[in-house]
PDB file of C-alpha atoms in Angstrom:
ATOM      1  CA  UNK V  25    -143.937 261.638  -8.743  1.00  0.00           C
ATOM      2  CA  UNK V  26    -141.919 258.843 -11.088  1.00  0.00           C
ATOM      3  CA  UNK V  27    -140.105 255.986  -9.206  1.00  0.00           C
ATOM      4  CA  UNK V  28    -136.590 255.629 -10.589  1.00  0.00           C
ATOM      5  CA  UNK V  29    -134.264 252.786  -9.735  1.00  0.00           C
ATOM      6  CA  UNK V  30    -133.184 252.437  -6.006  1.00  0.00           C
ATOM      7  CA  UNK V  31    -130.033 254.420  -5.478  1.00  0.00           C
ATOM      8  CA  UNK V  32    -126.757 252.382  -5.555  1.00  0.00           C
ATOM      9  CA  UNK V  33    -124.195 252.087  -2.815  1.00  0.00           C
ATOM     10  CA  UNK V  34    -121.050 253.385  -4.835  1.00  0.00           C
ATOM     11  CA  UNK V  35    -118.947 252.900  -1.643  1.00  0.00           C
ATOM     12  CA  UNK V  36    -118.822 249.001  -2.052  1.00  0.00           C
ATOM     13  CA  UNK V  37    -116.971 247.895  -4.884  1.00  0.00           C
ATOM     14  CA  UNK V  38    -118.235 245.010  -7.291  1.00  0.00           C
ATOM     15  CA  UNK V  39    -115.231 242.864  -7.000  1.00  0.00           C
ATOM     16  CA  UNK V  40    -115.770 239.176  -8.766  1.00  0.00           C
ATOM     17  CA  UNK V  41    -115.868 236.283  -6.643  1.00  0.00           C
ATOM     18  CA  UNK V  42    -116.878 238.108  -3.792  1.00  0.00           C
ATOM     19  CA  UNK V  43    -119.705 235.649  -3.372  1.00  0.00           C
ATOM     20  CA  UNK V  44    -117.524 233.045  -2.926  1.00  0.00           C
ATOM     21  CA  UNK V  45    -115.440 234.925  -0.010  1.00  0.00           C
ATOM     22  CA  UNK V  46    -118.413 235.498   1.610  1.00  0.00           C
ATOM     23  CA  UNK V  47    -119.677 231.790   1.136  1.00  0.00           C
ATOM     24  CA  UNK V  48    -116.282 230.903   2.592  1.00  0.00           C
ATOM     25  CA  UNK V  49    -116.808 233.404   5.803  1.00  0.00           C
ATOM     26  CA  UNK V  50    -119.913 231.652   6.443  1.00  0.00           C
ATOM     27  CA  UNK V  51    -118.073 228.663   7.198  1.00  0.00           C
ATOM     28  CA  UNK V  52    -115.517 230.541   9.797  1.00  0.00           C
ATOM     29  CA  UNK V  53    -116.506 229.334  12.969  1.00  0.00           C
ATOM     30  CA  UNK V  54    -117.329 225.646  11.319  1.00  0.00           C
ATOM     31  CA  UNK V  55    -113.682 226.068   9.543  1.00  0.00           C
ATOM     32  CA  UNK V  56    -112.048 226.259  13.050  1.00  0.00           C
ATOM     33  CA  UNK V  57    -113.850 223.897  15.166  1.00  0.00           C
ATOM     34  CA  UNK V  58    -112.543 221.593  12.297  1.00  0.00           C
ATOM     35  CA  UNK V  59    -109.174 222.645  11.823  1.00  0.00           C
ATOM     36  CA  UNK V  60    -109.124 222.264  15.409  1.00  0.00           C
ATOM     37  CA  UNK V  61    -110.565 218.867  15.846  1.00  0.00           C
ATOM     38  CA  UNK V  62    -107.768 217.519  12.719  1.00  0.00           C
ATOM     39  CA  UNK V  63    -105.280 218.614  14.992  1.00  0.00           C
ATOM     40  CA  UNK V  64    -106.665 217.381  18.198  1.00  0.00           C
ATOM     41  CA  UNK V  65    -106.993 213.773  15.990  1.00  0.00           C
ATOM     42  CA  UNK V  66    -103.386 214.125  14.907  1.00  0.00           C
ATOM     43  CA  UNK V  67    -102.091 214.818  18.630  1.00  0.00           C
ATOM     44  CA  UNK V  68    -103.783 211.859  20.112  1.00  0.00           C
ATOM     45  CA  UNK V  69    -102.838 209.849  17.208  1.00  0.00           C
ATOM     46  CA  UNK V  70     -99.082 210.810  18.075  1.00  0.00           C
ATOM     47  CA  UNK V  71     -99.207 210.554  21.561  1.00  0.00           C
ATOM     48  CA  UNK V  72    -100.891 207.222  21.148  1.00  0.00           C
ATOM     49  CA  UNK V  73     -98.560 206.052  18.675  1.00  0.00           C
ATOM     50  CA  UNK V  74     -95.944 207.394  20.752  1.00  0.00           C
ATOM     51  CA  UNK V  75     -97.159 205.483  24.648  1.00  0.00           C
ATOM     52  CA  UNK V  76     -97.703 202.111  22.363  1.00  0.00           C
ATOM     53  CA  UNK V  77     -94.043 202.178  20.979  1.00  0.00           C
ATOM     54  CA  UNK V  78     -92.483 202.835  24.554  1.00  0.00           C
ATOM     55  CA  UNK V  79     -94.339 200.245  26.188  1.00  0.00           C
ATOM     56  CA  UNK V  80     -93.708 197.147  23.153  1.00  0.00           C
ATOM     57  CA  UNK V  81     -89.889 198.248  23.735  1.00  0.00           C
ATOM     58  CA  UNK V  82     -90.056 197.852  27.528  1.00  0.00           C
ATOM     59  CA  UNK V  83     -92.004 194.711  27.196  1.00  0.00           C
ATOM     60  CA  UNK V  84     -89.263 193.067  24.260  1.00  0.00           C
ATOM     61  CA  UNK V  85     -86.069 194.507  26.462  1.00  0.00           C
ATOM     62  CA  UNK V  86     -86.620 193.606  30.043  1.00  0.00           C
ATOM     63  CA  UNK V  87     -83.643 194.381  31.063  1.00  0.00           C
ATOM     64  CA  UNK V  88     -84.444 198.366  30.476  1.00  0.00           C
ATOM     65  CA  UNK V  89     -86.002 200.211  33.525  1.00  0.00           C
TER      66      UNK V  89
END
């Protein structure tokens, strides 16, 4: 009995690049805790930047409650 080539799966298209797309859905659950962690940096930054302001105003204008 010959061996011929493996039989192909016809029902998954050869699209180019799909290496890369599945490269990049490697990285999903490393791509949120990221995204999430920039945002979590920007929010603190803000609120920080935020608290500081208030409190050199109150301490330059006394006269503000």
């Amino acid at each position: 009995m010959p061996a011929g080539p493996p039989p192909t799966d016809s029902a998954v298209p050869d699209i180019p690049g799909a290496e890369l797309a599945d490269t990049w859905l490697g990285f999903g659950f490393y791509g949120v805790t990221l995204a999430s962690a920039l945002v979590n940096a920007a929010a603190l930054w803000a609120l920080t930047r935020g608290l500081t302001g208030v409190l050199a105003r109150r301490r330059h204008d006394p006269g503000q409650a």
